[in-house]
Amino acid sequence: MLGILTSAGKWKKPAVISLIILIFALASFLRIDFLVSVHHEVSHDTVHYDIMVRQLLEKGVYAYKSTEPNAQVTPGYPLFMAAIYKLADYQHNDPFPYIRGVQVAISLITLWMIYVIARKLGGQPAGLIAAFAGAIYPPFVWSNAAVLTETLATLFLVIYIYVQWIAFERKTWSFAMLSGAVLGLVVLIRPEFLVIVFALHAFYFFWKNEKLEAFRKLAFALIGMAIVLSPWVIRNAVTLHEVVVASTQVNPFLAGTYPDKNYEDGLVDNRGKTQMEIAKERLKVGFTEHTWTFTKWYTIGKMKSTYSRMYFGSGHKPLYPVIPVLPWNLFHRALVGFGLIALVAVLRKWRQPATLLAVIIIVMSLVRLAFVPEYRYNYTVMPLIVILDSVVGMAMLRWIYVRLRGQSSLTKARGQEG
């Protein structure tokens, strides 16, 4: 059995196609059955997205939690919602079921990209294992009912990874610019991903040791990103009279300054201050007068809060057990736990394409430390962890198989000599 798993040459095309069909049939069934068999709850953010989109369609005002124009949230997901609202005739029909249906299709495309990237990195077996893991990972099922950014952002993130990989492989400006454009779409949905364009090109700089080529690729990527982001930046300059590349929302940053989410700690006087002023004062007082508490919170505390449990979506009743035979949260913890091993394994020999995924996981985990930790924030990097787990896991199986086969051959040879 181990030989079949680890020998790429034994994989025949009909068998592969059959397995892919079975995996995607299972993934489709779980997602659709989940949508139609439980009652879906609506989150606080979704309520305000709904108000925002209706206001945009009916009054032409783009504003989040306000009737005056603002840039509190980037326009990627609200515009996605607005398009479906129009198609669904939202004034006469509930648009949420339509959004959820489209998100199932998005989830399946994302699953295909997980398979393609894992196959490219680790061969056919790794691709199939990653696809199967992605098909049954509960948050990838539950998230389809949440009218939130996660599902759409993850699709464009995995597409970006694939395009960026091609851009690194080829010395052409077109893919470099395309990679920036796709990342621009990611930023319009989840603005915190803006930093990875610099992180990945820094990785390429040291990986290939081609300074001029690295800067050239970065320049074209930034041009592509600028083209995609320019309408949003121009809108903000014209309407708000300020340069806003991403968003102006400060609350997640402020909320992150409360250790263990104790929002009543009374560390500073909040009266008459902006959210940013409060956040800065809290950080100053916290790290000078409560150094250990804040240091622990901004490292181990937030990391544990982000990754210890899986994202539940917006909530639903009754609980839909995607993997009923396993204890709650076990699969998630196994993926994250082995993900740490996979990261170490990849970084030990970092001059390889798989390090691209490791860089994104590490950089985004560090970025998350600046904000309030939520389980939903681990969602977008979980496809990358699934891929790395599958690739490194298959590499370990191949290593074990080669050693066992070699030992068996040696024992057999000694027996014949005797």
Short mmCIF file of C-alpha atoms in Angstrom, two decimals:
data_model
loop_
_atom_site.label_atom_id
_atom_site.label_comp_id
_atom_site.label_asym_id
_atom_site.label_seq_id
_atom_site.Cartn_x
_atom_site.Cartn_y
_atom_site.Cartn_z
CA MET A 1 0.00 0.00 0.00
CA LEU A 2 2.79 2.42 0.93
CA GLY A 3 4.46 1.67 -2.40
CA ILE A 4 1.30 2.65 -4.29
CA LEU A 5 1.07 5.92 -2.39
CA THR A 6 4.67 6.90 -2.87
CA SER A 7 5.35 5.79 -6.44
CA ALA A 8 4.15 8.47 -8.83
CA GLY A 9 4.61 6.19 -11.81
CA LYS A 10 1.88 3.82 -10.67
CA TRP A 11 -0.82 6.48 -10.87
CA LYS A 12 -2.87 5.90 -14.02
CA LYS A 13 -4.99 8.66 -15.51
CA PRO A 14 -8.38 6.87 -15.22
CA ALA A 15 -7.73 6.14 -11.53
CA VAL A 16 -6.75 9.76 -10.88
CA ILE A 17 -9.82 11.11 -12.69
CA SER A 18 -12.06 8.73 -10.75
CA LEU A 19 -10.59 9.82 -7.43
CA ILE A 20 -10.91 13.50 -8.33
CA ILE A 21 -14.57 13.00 -9.29
CA LEU A 22 -15.25 11.18 -6.00
CA ILE A 23 -13.51 13.86 -3.93
CA PHE A 24 -15.38 16.71 -5.61
CA ALA A 25 -18.68 14.83 -5.45
CA LEU A 26 -18.16 14.46 -1.69
CA ALA A 27 -17.18 18.12 -1.36
CA SER A 28 -20.24 19.24 -3.34
CA PHE A 29 -22.60 17.03 -1.34
CA LEU A 30 -21.29 18.28 2.02
CA ARG A 31 -21.55 21.93 1.03
CA ILE A 32 -24.98 21.75 -0.56
CA ASP A 33 -26.41 19.46 2.13
CA PHE A 34 -25.13 21.86 4.77
CA LEU A 35 -26.82 24.83 3.12
CA VAL A 36 -30.23 23.19 2.82
CA SER A 37 -30.38 21.16 6.05
CA VAL A 38 -29.75 23.68 8.85
CA HIS A 39 -30.83 27.13 9.96
CA HIS A 40 -28.13 29.73 9.24
CA GLU A 41 -27.43 32.58 11.62
CA VAL A 42 -26.37 36.06 10.53
CA SER A 43 -23.36 37.77 12.06
CA HIS A 44 -23.06 41.36 13.27
CA ASP A 45 -20.80 42.25 10.33
CA THR A 46 -23.24 40.69 7.83
CA VAL A 47 -26.09 42.84 9.14
CA HIS A 48 -24.05 45.97 8.49
CA TYR A 49 -22.88 44.70 5.09
CA ASP A 50 -26.53 44.22 4.15
CA ILE A 51 -27.43 47.78 5.21
CA MET A 52 -24.37 49.08 3.37
CA VAL A 53 -25.14 47.29 0.10
CA ARG A 54 -28.80 48.34 0.10
CA GLN A 55 -27.75 51.93 0.73
CA LEU A 56 -25.24 51.72 -2.12
CA LEU A 57 -27.82 50.34 -4.57
CA GLU A 58 -30.63 52.67 -3.57
CA LYS A 59 -28.83 55.91 -2.71
CA GLY A 60 -25.44 55.53 -4.35
CA VAL A 61 -23.63 56.08 -1.03
CA TYR A 62 -20.73 53.76 -0.19
CA ALA A 63 -20.49 53.79 3.60
CA TYR A 64 -20.10 51.20 6.33
CA LYS A 65 -22.01 51.85 9.58
CA SER A 66 -22.76 55.36 8.37
CA THR A 67 -24.93 57.33 5.96
CA GLU A 68 -21.96 59.48 4.94
CA PRO A 69 -19.32 58.17 2.49
CA ASN A 70 -16.34 56.50 4.14
CA ALA A 71 -13.61 53.94 3.54
CA GLN A 72 -14.15 51.80 6.63
CA VAL A 73 -14.10 48.62 4.54
CA THR A 74 -12.60 47.85 1.15
CA PRO A 75 -15.09 47.41 -1.71
CA GLY A 76 -14.30 43.88 -2.91
CA TYR A 77 -16.91 41.94 -0.97
CA PRO A 78 -19.60 44.67 -0.86
CA LEU A 79 -19.47 44.95 -4.66
CA PHE A 80 -19.65 41.15 -4.94
CA MET A 81 -22.75 41.28 -2.73
CA ALA A 82 -24.24 44.17 -4.71
CA ALA A 83 -23.92 42.25 -7.98
CA ILE A 84 -25.76 39.25 -6.54
CA TYR A 85 -28.38 41.49 -4.93
CA LYS A 86 -29.18 42.90 -8.36
CA LEU A 87 -29.28 39.48 -10.02
CA ALA A 88 -31.50 38.11 -7.26
CA ASP A 89 -33.91 41.07 -7.42
CA TYR A 90 -33.21 41.76 -3.76
CA GLN A 91 -36.27 43.97 -3.27
CA HIS A 92 -38.50 40.95 -3.80
CA ASN A 93 -36.20 38.04 -2.82
CA ASP A 94 -33.83 37.26 0.02
CA PRO A 95 -30.35 37.58 -1.58
CA PHE A 96 -28.52 35.57 1.08
CA PRO A 97 -29.39 32.11 -0.31
CA TYR A 98 -28.08 33.24 -3.71
CA ILE A 99 -24.82 34.47 -2.16
CA ARG A 100 -24.43 31.19 -0.31
CA GLY A 101 -25.00 29.22 -3.49
CA VAL A 102 -22.38 31.22 -5.37
CA GLN A 103 -19.98 30.76 -2.47
CA VAL A 104 -20.35 26.98 -2.77
CA ALA A 105 -19.14 27.27 -6.37
CA ILE A 106 -16.31 29.53 -5.19
CA SER A 107 -15.38 26.99 -2.52
CA LEU A 108 -15.16 24.20 -5.10
CA ILE A 109 -12.95 26.31 -7.38
CA THR A 110 -10.73 27.02 -4.38
CA LEU A 111 -10.57 23.29 -3.70
CA TRP A 112 -9.45 22.70 -7.29
CA MET A 113 -6.68 25.27 -6.85
CA ILE A 114 -5.59 23.54 -3.63
CA TYR A 115 -5.30 20.31 -5.59
CA VAL A 116 -3.41 21.93 -8.48
CA ILE A 117 -0.88 23.70 -6.23
CA ALA A 118 -0.29 20.63 -4.05
CA ARG A 119 0.14 18.45 -7.15
CA LYS A 120 2.63 20.90 -8.61
CA LEU A 121 4.61 20.95 -5.37
CA GLY A 122 4.45 17.32 -4.29
CA GLY A 123 3.11 15.20 -7.14
CA GLN A 124 -0.23 13.54 -7.79
CA PRO A 125 -0.60 11.78 -4.41
CA ALA A 126 -0.02 15.03 -2.51
CA GLY A 127 -2.57 16.80 -4.71
CA LEU A 128 -5.22 14.17 -4.05
CA ILE A 129 -4.58 14.13 -0.31
CA ALA A 130 -4.78 17.93 -0.15
CA ALA A 131 -8.02 17.91 -2.14
CA PHE A 132 -9.56 15.29 0.13
CA ALA A 133 -8.49 17.17 3.27
CA GLY A 134 -9.92 20.39 1.83
CA ALA A 135 -13.15 18.65 0.88
CA ILE A 136 -13.90 17.54 4.43
CA TYR A 137 -12.26 20.29 6.53
CA PRO A 138 -15.33 21.63 8.40
CA PRO A 139 -14.66 25.41 8.10
CA PHE A 140 -14.40 25.05 4.31
CA VAL A 141 -17.98 23.73 4.46
CA TRP A 142 -19.43 26.02 7.13
CA SER A 143 -17.94 29.22 5.67
CA ASN A 144 -20.15 29.01 2.60
CA ALA A 145 -23.16 30.09 4.65
CA ALA A 146 -21.38 33.10 6.14
CA VAL A 147 -22.03 36.28 4.19
CA LEU A 148 -18.52 37.48 4.94
CA THR A 149 -15.23 37.98 3.09
CA GLU A 150 -13.46 34.70 3.89
CA THR A 151 -14.66 32.48 1.04
CA LEU A 152 -14.09 35.03 -1.72
CA ALA A 153 -10.75 36.24 -0.31
CA THR A 154 -9.42 32.68 -0.09
CA LEU A 155 -10.26 31.97 -3.73
CA PHE A 156 -8.29 34.96 -4.97
CA LEU A 157 -5.45 34.21 -2.55
CA VAL A 158 -4.86 30.69 -3.92
CA ILE A 159 -5.18 32.01 -7.49
CA TYR A 160 -2.61 34.67 -6.61
CA ILE A 161 -0.22 32.04 -5.22
CA TYR A 162 -0.44 30.05 -8.43
CA VAL A 163 0.06 33.08 -10.67
CA GLN A 164 2.90 34.40 -8.50
CA TRP A 165 4.60 31.04 -8.74
CA ILE A 166 4.44 31.18 -12.54
CA ALA A 167 5.73 34.76 -12.44
CA PHE A 168 8.75 33.60 -10.45
CA GLU A 169 9.39 30.76 -12.89
CA ARG A 170 9.19 32.87 -16.04
CA LYS A 171 11.13 35.98 -16.90
CA THR A 172 8.20 37.76 -18.51
CA TRP A 173 6.61 41.00 -17.39
CA SER A 174 3.05 39.85 -18.14
CA PHE A 175 2.80 37.27 -15.35
CA ALA A 176 4.57 39.56 -12.91
CA MET A 177 2.00 42.27 -13.61
CA LEU A 178 -0.85 39.76 -13.50
CA SER A 179 0.32 38.53 -10.09
CA GLY A 180 0.13 42.09 -8.77
CA ALA A 181 -3.32 42.56 -10.29
CA VAL A 182 -4.65 39.39 -8.63
CA LEU A 183 -3.12 40.40 -5.31
CA GLY A 184 -4.82 43.76 -5.76
CA LEU A 185 -8.15 41.93 -5.89
CA VAL A 186 -7.21 40.10 -2.68
CA VAL A 187 -6.41 43.44 -1.03
CA LEU A 188 -9.77 44.86 -2.11
CA ILE A 189 -11.38 42.02 -0.14
CA ARG A 190 -8.92 41.63 2.77
CA PRO A 191 -6.55 44.64 2.91
CA GLU A 192 -4.04 43.10 5.35
CA PHE A 193 -2.64 40.93 2.52
CA LEU A 194 -1.01 44.02 0.96
CA VAL A 195 2.29 43.28 2.72
CA ILE A 196 2.90 39.90 1.10
CA VAL A 197 3.91 41.42 -2.24
CA PHE A 198 7.07 42.74 -0.55
CA ALA A 199 7.63 39.60 1.54
CA LEU A 200 7.43 37.24 -1.44
CA HIS A 201 9.69 39.32 -3.63
CA ALA A 202 12.20 39.55 -0.78
CA PHE A 203 12.08 35.75 -0.66
CA TYR A 204 12.66 35.60 -4.44
CA PHE A 205 15.57 38.04 -4.07
CA PHE A 206 17.42 35.68 -1.69
CA TRP A 207 16.18 32.47 -3.34
CA LYS A 208 17.42 33.16 -6.85
CA ASN A 209 20.08 35.73 -5.94
CA GLU A 210 19.08 37.75 -9.00
CA LYS A 211 18.86 41.30 -7.69
CA LEU A 212 17.89 43.05 -10.91
CA GLU A 213 15.29 40.42 -11.82
CA ALA A 214 13.78 40.54 -8.32
CA PHE A 215 13.35 44.32 -8.47
CA ARG A 216 11.97 44.11 -12.00
CA LYS A 217 9.37 41.54 -10.98
CA LEU A 218 8.42 43.61 -7.93
CA ALA A 219 8.07 46.74 -10.05
CA PHE A 220 5.72 45.05 -12.53
CA ALA A 221 3.76 43.46 -9.68
CA LEU A 222 3.29 46.88 -8.08
CA ILE A 223 2.13 48.29 -11.42
CA GLY A 224 -0.46 45.53 -11.73
CA MET A 225 -1.61 46.11 -8.18
CA ALA A 226 -1.78 49.86 -8.72
CA ILE A 227 -3.99 49.41 -11.78
CA VAL A 228 -6.50 47.34 -9.79
CA LEU A 229 -6.43 49.54 -6.69
CA SER A 230 -6.45 52.88 -8.52
CA PRO A 231 -10.26 53.26 -8.84
CA TRP A 232 -10.61 52.78 -5.07
CA VAL A 233 -7.75 55.17 -4.29
CA ILE A 234 -9.10 57.80 -6.72
CA ARG A 235 -12.61 57.45 -5.25
CA ASN A 236 -11.24 58.06 -1.76
CA ALA A 237 -9.16 61.03 -2.89
CA VAL A 238 -12.12 62.65 -4.65
CA THR A 239 -14.85 61.80 -2.16
CA LEU A 240 -12.98 61.78 1.15
CA HIS A 241 -10.14 64.16 0.22
CA GLU A 242 -7.51 61.77 1.55
CA VAL A 243 -5.29 59.04 0.18
CA VAL A 244 -6.59 55.68 1.37
CA VAL A 245 -5.06 52.60 -0.27
CA ALA A 246 -6.74 49.99 1.90
CA SER A 247 -9.27 51.01 4.59
CA THR A 248 -9.59 53.41 7.51
CA GLN A 249 -11.06 50.97 10.01
CA VAL A 250 -9.20 51.19 13.34
CA ASN A 251 -11.44 49.11 15.62
CA PRO A 252 -9.69 45.71 15.03
CA PHE A 253 -6.35 47.35 15.90
CA LEU A 254 -7.79 48.98 19.03
CA ALA A 255 -9.56 45.79 20.13
CA GLY A 256 -6.25 43.96 19.84
CA THR A 257 -4.78 46.09 22.64
CA TYR A 258 -7.00 44.43 25.27
CA PRO A 259 -5.18 41.35 26.69
CA ASP A 260 -7.46 38.30 26.78
CA LYS A 261 -10.19 40.55 25.32
CA ASN A 262 -10.86 42.16 28.67
CA TYR A 263 -12.51 45.31 27.34
CA GLU A 264 -13.23 46.66 30.81
CA ASP A 265 -9.66 46.71 32.13
CA GLY A 266 -9.66 50.50 32.57
CA LEU A 267 -6.01 50.78 31.56
CA VAL A 268 -6.41 54.33 30.16
CA ASP A 269 -9.02 57.06 30.18
CA ASN A 270 -10.92 56.85 26.86
CA ARG A 271 -12.87 60.10 27.15
CA GLY A 272 -12.49 62.61 24.32
CA LYS A 273 -10.02 60.50 22.33
CA THR A 274 -10.14 58.86 18.92
CA GLN A 275 -9.83 55.09 18.58
CA MET A 276 -6.27 55.44 17.28
CA GLU A 277 -5.29 57.72 20.17
CA ILE A 278 -6.69 55.23 22.66
CA ALA A 279 -4.89 52.34 20.96
CA LYS A 280 -1.52 54.15 20.98
CA GLU A 281 -1.88 55.14 24.62
CA ARG A 282 -2.86 51.61 25.60
CA LEU A 283 0.20 50.20 23.85
CA LYS A 284 2.50 52.73 25.53
CA VAL A 285 1.09 52.13 29.01
CA GLY A 286 0.73 48.40 28.47
CA PHE A 287 4.30 47.68 27.33
CA THR A 288 5.88 50.00 29.93
CA GLU A 289 3.76 49.25 33.03
CA HIS A 290 2.44 45.76 32.23
CA THR A 291 5.30 44.50 30.09
CA TRP A 292 4.94 40.76 30.62
CA THR A 293 1.15 40.78 30.20
CA PHE A 294 1.31 42.69 26.90
CA THR A 295 4.36 40.79 25.61
CA LYS A 296 2.65 37.48 26.27
CA TRP A 297 -0.60 38.70 24.71
CA TYR A 298 1.09 40.01 21.56
CA THR A 299 2.93 36.72 21.00
CA ILE A 300 1.70 33.43 22.45
CA GLY A 301 -1.68 34.77 23.54
CA LYS A 302 -2.86 36.04 20.18
CA MET A 303 -1.33 33.15 18.26
CA LYS A 304 -3.16 30.66 20.46
CA SER A 305 -6.42 32.60 20.19
CA THR A 306 -6.14 32.63 16.41
CA TYR A 307 -5.15 29.03 15.72
CA SER A 308 -6.42 26.94 18.64
CA ARG A 309 -9.88 26.43 17.19
CA MET A 310 -11.39 26.28 13.73
CA TYR A 311 -13.61 28.92 12.18
CA PHE A 312 -17.29 28.16 12.64
CA GLY A 313 -18.75 30.48 10.02
CA SER A 314 -21.64 32.67 11.15
CA GLY A 315 -23.18 29.86 13.16
CA HIS A 316 -25.99 27.42 12.41
CA LYS A 317 -28.52 25.15 14.14
CA PRO A 318 -28.45 22.23 14.60
CA LEU A 319 -24.72 21.58 14.42
CA TYR A 320 -23.72 20.12 11.07
CA PRO A 321 -21.00 17.54 11.86
CA VAL A 322 -18.91 17.39 8.69
CA ILE A 323 -16.77 14.59 10.16
CA PRO A 324 -19.06 12.95 12.74
CA VAL A 325 -16.56 10.18 13.59
CA LEU A 326 -13.94 12.61 14.93
CA PRO A 327 -14.02 14.67 18.14
CA TRP A 328 -14.72 18.37 17.77
CA ASN A 329 -11.71 20.39 16.59
CA LEU A 330 -9.39 17.35 16.33
CA PHE A 331 -8.89 17.54 12.56
CA HIS A 332 -8.15 21.26 12.77
CA ARG A 333 -5.58 20.79 15.53
CA ALA A 334 -3.97 17.93 13.62
CA LEU A 335 -3.61 20.13 10.52
CA VAL A 336 -2.17 23.03 12.51
CA GLY A 337 0.08 20.80 14.61
CA PHE A 338 1.56 18.98 11.63
CA GLY A 339 1.68 22.35 9.87
CA LEU A 340 4.36 23.44 12.35
CA ILE A 341 6.38 20.35 11.44
CA ALA A 342 5.82 21.06 7.75
CA LEU A 343 6.99 24.67 8.17
CA VAL A 344 10.20 23.56 9.87
CA ALA A 345 10.81 20.92 7.19
CA VAL A 346 10.32 23.44 4.38
CA LEU A 347 12.42 26.17 6.00
CA ARG A 348 15.33 23.76 6.60
CA LYS A 349 15.77 23.66 2.81
CA TRP A 350 14.18 26.97 2.02
CA ARG A 351 15.43 27.43 -1.55
CA GLN A 352 12.35 25.77 -3.05
CA PRO A 353 8.90 26.83 -4.33
CA ALA A 354 7.10 25.47 -1.25
CA THR A 355 8.74 28.19 0.83
CA LEU A 356 6.46 30.67 -0.93
CA LEU A 357 3.56 29.20 1.06
CA ALA A 358 5.58 29.18 4.27
CA VAL A 359 6.43 32.86 3.86
CA ILE A 360 2.75 33.79 3.47
CA ILE A 361 1.74 31.74 6.53
CA ILE A 362 4.49 33.27 8.69
CA VAL A 363 4.00 36.85 7.49
CA MET A 364 0.22 36.77 7.83
CA SER A 365 0.46 35.18 11.28
CA LEU A 366 2.73 38.05 12.34
CA VAL A 367 0.41 40.63 10.78
CA ARG A 368 -2.51 39.14 12.73
CA LEU A 369 -0.66 39.86 15.98
CA ALA A 370 -1.38 43.56 15.47
CA PHE A 371 -5.14 43.05 15.57
CA VAL A 372 -7.80 41.45 17.72
CA PRO A 373 -7.42 37.66 17.44
CA GLU A 374 -10.39 35.75 16.04
CA TYR A 375 -10.73 32.15 14.89
CA ARG A 376 -11.94 33.38 11.51
CA TYR A 377 -8.51 34.93 10.91
CA ASN A 378 -6.90 31.50 10.56
CA TYR A 379 -9.28 30.61 7.73
CA THR A 380 -7.45 32.17 4.78
CA VAL A 381 -4.12 30.46 5.55
CA MET A 382 -5.63 27.02 6.20
CA PRO A 383 -5.54 26.05 2.47
CA LEU A 384 -1.81 26.76 2.55
CA ILE A 385 -1.37 24.63 5.68
CA VAL A 386 -3.37 21.81 4.06
CA ILE A 387 -1.10 21.96 1.00
CA LEU A 388 2.13 22.00 3.02
CA ASP A 389 0.90 19.19 5.25
CA SER A 390 0.11 17.05 2.20
CA VAL A 391 3.37 17.79 0.41
CA VAL A 392 5.61 17.27 3.45
CA GLY A 393 3.58 14.26 4.60
CA MET A 394 4.01 12.56 1.21
CA ALA A 395 7.73 13.39 1.21
CA MET A 396 8.03 11.68 4.60
CA LEU A 397 6.15 8.62 3.33
CA ARG A 398 8.44 8.41 0.31
CA TRP A 399 11.48 8.66 2.58
CA ILE A 400 10.17 5.87 4.82
CA TYR A 401 9.26 3.73 1.82
CA VAL A 402 12.71 4.08 0.25
CA ARG A 403 14.39 3.19 3.54
CA LEU A 404 12.13 0.17 4.12
CA ARG A 405 12.58 -1.06 0.57
CA GLY A 406 16.32 -0.63 0.83
CA GLN A 407 16.42 -2.50 4.13
CA SER A 408 14.27 -5.27 2.67
CA SER A 409 16.54 -5.60 -0.36
CA LEU A 410 19.61 -5.71 1.87
CA THR A 411 18.09 -8.41 4.10
CA LYS A 412 17.09 -10.46 1.04
CA ALA A 413 20.57 -10.18 -0.45
CA ARG A 414 22.17 -11.33 2.81
CA GLY A 415 19.76 -14.28 2.93
CA GLN A 416 20.75 -15.36 -0.56
CA GLU A 417 24.41 -15.09 0.34
CA GLY A 418 23.84 -17.29 3.39
#
